[in-house]
Coordinates of C-alpha atoms and ligand atoms in Angstrom, one line a residue:
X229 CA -11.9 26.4 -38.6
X230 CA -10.5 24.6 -35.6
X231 CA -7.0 25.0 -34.0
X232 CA -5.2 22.3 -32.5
X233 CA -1.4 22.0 -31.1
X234 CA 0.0 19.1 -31.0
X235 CA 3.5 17.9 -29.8
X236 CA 6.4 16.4 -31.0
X237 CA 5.2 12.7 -29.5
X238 CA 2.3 12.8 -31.3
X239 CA 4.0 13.1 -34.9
X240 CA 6.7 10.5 -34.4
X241 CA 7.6 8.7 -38.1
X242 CA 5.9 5.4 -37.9
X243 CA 2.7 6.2 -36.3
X244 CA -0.4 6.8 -38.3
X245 CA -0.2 10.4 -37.5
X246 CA 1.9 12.5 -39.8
X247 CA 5.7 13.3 -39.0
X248 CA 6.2 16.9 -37.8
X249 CA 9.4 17.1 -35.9
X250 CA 8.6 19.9 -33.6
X251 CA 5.4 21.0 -31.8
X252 CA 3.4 23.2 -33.7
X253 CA -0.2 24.2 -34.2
X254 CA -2.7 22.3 -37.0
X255 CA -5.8 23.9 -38.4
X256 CA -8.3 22.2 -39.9
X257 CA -9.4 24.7 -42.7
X258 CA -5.7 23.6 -44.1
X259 CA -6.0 20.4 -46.8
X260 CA -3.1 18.9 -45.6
X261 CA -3.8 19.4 -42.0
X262 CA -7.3 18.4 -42.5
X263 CA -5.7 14.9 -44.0
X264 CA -4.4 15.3 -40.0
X265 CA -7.9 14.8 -38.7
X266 CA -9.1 12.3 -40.8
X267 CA -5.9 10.5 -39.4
X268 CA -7.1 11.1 -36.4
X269 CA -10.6 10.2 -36.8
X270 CA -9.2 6.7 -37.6
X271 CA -6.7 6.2 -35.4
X272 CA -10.3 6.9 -32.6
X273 CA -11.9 3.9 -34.9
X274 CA -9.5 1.6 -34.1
X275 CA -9.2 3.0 -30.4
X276 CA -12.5 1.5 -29.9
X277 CA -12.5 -1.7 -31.6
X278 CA -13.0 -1.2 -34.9
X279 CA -10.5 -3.2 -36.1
X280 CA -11.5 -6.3 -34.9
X281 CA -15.1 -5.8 -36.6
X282 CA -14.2 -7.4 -40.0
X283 CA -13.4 -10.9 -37.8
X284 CA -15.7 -11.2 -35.2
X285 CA -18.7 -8.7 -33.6
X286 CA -15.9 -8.2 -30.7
X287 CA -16.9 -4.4 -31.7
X288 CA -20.7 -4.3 -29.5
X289 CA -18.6 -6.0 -26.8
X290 CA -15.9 -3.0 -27.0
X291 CA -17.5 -0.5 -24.6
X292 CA -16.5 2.7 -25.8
X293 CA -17.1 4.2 -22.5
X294 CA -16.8 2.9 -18.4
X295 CA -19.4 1.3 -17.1
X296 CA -21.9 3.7 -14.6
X297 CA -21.0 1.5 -11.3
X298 CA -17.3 2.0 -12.4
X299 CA -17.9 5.6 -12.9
X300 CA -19.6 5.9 -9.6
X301 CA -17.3 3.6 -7.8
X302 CA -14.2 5.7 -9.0
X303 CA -15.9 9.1 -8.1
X304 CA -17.3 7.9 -4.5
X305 CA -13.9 6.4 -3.6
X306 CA -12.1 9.7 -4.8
X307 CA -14.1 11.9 -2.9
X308 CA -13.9 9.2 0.1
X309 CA -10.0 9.3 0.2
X310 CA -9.2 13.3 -0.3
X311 CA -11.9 13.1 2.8
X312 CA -9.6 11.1 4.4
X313 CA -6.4 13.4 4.2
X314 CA -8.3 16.3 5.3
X315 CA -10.0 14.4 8.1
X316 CA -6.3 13.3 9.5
X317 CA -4.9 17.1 8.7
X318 CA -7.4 18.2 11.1
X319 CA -6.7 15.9 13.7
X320 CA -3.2 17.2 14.0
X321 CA -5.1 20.4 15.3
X322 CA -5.8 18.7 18.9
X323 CA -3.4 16.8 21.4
X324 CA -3.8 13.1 22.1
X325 CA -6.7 11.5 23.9
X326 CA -8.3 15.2 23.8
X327 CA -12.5 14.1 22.3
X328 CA -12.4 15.8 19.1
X329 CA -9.0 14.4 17.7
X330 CA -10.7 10.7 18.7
X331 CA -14.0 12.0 16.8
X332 CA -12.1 13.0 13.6
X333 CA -9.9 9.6 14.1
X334 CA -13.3 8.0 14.7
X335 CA -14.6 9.4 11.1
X336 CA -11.3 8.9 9.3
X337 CA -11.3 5.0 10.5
X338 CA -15.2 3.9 9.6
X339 CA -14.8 5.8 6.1
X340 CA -11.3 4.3 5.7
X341 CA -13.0 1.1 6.2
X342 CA -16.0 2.0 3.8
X343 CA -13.3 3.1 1.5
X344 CA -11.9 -1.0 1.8
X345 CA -15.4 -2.6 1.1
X346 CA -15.8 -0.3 -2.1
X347 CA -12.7 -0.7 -3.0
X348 CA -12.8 -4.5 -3.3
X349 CA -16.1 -4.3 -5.2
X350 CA -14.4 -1.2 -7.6
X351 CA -11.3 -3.8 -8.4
X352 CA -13.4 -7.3 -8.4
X353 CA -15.7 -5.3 -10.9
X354 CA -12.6 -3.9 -13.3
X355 CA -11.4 -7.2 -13.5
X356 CA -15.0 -8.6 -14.2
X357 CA -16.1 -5.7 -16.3
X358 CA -14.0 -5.4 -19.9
X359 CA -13.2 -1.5 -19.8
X360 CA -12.7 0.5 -23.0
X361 CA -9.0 -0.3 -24.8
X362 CA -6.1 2.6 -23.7
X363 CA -5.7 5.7 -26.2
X364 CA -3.7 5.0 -29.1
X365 CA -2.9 8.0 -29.5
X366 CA -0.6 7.7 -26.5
X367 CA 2.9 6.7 -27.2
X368 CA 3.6 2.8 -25.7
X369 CA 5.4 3.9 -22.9
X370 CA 2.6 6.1 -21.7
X371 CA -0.2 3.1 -22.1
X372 CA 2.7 1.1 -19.9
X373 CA 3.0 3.9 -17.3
X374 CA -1.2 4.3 -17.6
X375 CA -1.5 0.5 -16.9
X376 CA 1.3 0.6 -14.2
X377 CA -0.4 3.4 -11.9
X378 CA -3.8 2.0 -12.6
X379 CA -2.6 -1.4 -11.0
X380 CA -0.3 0.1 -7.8
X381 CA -3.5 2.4 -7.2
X382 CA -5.9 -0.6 -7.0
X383 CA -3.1 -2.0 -4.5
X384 CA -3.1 1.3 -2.8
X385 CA -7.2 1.4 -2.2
X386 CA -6.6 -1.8 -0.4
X387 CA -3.4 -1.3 1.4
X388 CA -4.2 2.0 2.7
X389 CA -6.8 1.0 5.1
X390 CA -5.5 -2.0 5.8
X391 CA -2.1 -1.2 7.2
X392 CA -4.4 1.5 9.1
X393 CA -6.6 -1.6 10.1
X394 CA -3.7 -3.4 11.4
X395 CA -2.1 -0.1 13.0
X396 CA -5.2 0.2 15.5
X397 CA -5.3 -3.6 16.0
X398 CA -1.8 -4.2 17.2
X399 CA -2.0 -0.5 19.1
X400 CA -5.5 -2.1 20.7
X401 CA -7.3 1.1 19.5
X402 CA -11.1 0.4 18.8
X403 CA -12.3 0.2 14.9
X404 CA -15.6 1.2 14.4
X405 CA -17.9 1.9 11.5
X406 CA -20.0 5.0 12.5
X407 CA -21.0 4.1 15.5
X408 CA -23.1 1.0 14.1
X409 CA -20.7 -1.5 14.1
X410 CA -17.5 -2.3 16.3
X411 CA -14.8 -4.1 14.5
X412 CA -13.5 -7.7 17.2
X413 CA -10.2 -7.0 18.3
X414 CA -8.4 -10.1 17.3
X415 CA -4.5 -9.5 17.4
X416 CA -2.5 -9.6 20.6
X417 CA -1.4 -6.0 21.1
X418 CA 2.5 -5.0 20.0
X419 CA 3.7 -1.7 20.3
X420 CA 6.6 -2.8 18.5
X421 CA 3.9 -4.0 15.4
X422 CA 1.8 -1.0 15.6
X423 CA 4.4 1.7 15.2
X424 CA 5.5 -0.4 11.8
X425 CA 2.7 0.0 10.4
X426 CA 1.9 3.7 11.4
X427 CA 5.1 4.2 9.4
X428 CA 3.4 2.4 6.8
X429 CA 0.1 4.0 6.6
X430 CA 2.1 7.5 6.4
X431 CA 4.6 6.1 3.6
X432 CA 1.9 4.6 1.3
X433 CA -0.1 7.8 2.4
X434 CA 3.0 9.7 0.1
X435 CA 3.2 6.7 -2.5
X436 CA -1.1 7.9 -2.4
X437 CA -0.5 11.3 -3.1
X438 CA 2.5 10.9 -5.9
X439 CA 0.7 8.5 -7.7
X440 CA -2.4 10.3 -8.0
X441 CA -0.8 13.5 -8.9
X442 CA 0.9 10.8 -12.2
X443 CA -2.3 9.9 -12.8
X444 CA -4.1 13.5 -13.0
X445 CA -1.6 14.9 -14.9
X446 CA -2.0 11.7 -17.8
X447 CA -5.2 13.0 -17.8
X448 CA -4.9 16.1 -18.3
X449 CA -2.7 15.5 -20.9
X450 CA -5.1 13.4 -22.6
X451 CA -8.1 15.8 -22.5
X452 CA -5.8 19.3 -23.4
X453 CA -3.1 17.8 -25.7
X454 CA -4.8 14.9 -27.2
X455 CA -8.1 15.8 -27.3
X456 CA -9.4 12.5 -27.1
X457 CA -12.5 10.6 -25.0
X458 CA -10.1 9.4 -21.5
X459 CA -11.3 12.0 -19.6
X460 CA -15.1 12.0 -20.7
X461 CA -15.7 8.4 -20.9
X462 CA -14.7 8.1 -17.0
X463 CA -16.7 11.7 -16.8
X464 CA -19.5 11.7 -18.9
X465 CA -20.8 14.7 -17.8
X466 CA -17.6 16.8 -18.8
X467 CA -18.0 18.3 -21.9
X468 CA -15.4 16.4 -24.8
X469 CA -13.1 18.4 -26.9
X470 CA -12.9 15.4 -29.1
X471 CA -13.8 16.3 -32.9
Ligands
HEM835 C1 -8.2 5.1 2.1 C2 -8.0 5.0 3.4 C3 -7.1 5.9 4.2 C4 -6.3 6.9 3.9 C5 -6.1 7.6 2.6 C6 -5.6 7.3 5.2 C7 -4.7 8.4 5.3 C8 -4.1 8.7 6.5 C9 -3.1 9.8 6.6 C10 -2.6 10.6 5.5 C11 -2.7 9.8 7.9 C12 -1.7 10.7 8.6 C13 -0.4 10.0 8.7 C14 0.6 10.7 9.5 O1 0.3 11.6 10.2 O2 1.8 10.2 9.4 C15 -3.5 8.8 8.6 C16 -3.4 8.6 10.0 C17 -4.2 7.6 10.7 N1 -5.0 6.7 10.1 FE1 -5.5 6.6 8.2 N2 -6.0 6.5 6.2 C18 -6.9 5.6 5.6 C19 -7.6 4.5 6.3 C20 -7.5 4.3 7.7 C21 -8.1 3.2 8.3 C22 -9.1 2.2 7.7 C23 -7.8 3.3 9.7 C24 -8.1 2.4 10.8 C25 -9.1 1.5 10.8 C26 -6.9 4.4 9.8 C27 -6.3 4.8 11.0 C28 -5.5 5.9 11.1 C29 -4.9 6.3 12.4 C30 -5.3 5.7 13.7 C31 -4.1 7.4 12.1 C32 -3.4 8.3 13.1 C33 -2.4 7.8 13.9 C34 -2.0 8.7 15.0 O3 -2.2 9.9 15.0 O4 -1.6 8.1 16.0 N3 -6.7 5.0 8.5 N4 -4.3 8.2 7.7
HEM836 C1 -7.9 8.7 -5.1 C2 -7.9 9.0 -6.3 C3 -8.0 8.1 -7.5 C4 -7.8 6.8 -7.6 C5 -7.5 5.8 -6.5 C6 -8.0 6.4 -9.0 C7 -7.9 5.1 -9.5 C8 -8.2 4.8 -10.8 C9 -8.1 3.5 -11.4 C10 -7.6 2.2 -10.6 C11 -8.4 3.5 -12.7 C12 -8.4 2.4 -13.7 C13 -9.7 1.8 -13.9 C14 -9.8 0.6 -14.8 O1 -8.8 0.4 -15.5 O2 -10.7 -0.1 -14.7 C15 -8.7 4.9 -13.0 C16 -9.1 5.4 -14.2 C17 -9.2 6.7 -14.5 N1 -9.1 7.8 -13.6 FE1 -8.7 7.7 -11.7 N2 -8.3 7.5 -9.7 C18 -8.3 8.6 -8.8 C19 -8.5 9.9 -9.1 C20 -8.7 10.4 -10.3 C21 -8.9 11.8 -10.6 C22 -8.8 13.0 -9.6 C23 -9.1 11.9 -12.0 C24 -9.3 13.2 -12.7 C25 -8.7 13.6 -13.7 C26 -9.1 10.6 -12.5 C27 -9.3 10.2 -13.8 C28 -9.3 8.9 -14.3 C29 -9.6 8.6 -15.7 C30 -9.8 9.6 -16.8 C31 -9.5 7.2 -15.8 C32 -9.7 6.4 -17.1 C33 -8.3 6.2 -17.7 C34 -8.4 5.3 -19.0 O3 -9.4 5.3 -19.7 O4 -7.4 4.6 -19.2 N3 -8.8 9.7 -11.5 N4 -8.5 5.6 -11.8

């Protein structure tokens, strides 16, 4: 027997699942609660593509899962910016111009900058790359807000480091990447400039941190309430609760 709870958004009337009204728990060993599952094993079918299979073979070229080097990509550039939060908490720790605040600042700009070269690849690759269709099981506005935050984060990988780029630039601060490789200095230094966009990189530090937080909790939604594949097929190696 397997329990399930499902919510109110689930069972709306005119979706494929049935109508409930409130939120309540399903179990499977019931016959009209196991009519629920085969609803939902469908409703999975066509989440992957199987409805375009009687037309065309559009179905191999559905990837049910992300690729590996968007998987990778997505974890690397994760760990990369919660790095860089911690690396500029720390710096707080020392006054200006004191050594270790300019080596934590030294380490927050080259991976800032690594974070900007894989970045470009993650988001050339997602556009290149056809990635698995959004849960149906989602209500519209949900896919909407899913497709929204996944675009202003892709904008946010990029602007992040650049307005931090341009903050050093204008303030005539070196850029280097790990000591291998010093960034030219190619603006005319503006204080003026500079402080703009240290307000910037500290507002779209927030925007960062907000969005994020959106997108964690869709997913958590997804992989406790709806039980389907979001989570696992951007994680294979977390264990699905998908039946
Ligand atoms: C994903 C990339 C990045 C993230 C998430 C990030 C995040 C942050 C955060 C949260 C702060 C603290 C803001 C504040 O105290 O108001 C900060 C400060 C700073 N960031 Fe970044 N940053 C990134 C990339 C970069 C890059 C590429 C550079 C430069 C090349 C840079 C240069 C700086 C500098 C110089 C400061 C400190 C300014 C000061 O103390 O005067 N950041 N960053
Ligand atoms: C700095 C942090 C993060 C950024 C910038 C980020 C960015 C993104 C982007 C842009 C996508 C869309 C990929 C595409 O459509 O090709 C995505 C997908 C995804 N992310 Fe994140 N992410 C971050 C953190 C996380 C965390 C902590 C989780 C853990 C729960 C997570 C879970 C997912 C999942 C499950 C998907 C796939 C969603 C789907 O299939 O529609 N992400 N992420």
């Amino acid at each position: 027997m397997r329990k399930m709870f499902i919510t109110r958004g689930v069972a709306q009337p005119g979706r494929v699942l049935p109508s409930g009204g409130r939120s309540r728990w399903f179990d499977s060993s019931h016959p009209d609660q196991y009519c629920y599952h085969h609803c939902r094993y469908i409703v999975d079918l066509i989440s992957q593509g199987m409805s375009k299979m009687a037309t065309n073979d559009s179905l191999l070229k559905t990837p049910k899962q992300f690729n590996l080097l968007t998987q990778c990509l997505h974890g690397i550039i994760f760990l990369l910016i919660s790095l860089q939060f911690y690396l500029a908490y720390r710096r707080e720790f020392f006054p200006k111009d004191l050594p270790e605040r300019l080596t934590y600042l030294l380490w927050h700009k080259s991976i800032g900058m690594l974070v900007l070269g894989l970045g470009i690849l993650f988001i050339l690759w997602s556009f290149i790359k056809k990635r698995p269709p959004y849960s149906l099981i989602a209500r519209r506005w949900e896919r909407m807000t899913a497709k929204t935050v996944h675009l202003l984060l892709f904008a946010l990988i990029i602007a992040m480091p650049l307005s931090g780029y341009f903050m050093s630039q204008f303030a005539d601060r070196p850029i280097q990447l790990f000591n291998i490789y010093t960034f030219h200095q190619w603006v005319t230094p503006d204080k003026a400039w500079a402080d703009i966009f240290y307000q910037m990189h500290g507002y779209l530090s927030y925007a960062l941190i907000g969005l994020v937080s959106v997108h964690v909790l869709g997913a958590l939604v997804h992989y406790f309430i709806y039980n389907d594949d979001v989570v696992t097929r951007m994680f294979p190696f977390i264990k699905s609760r998908k039946f």
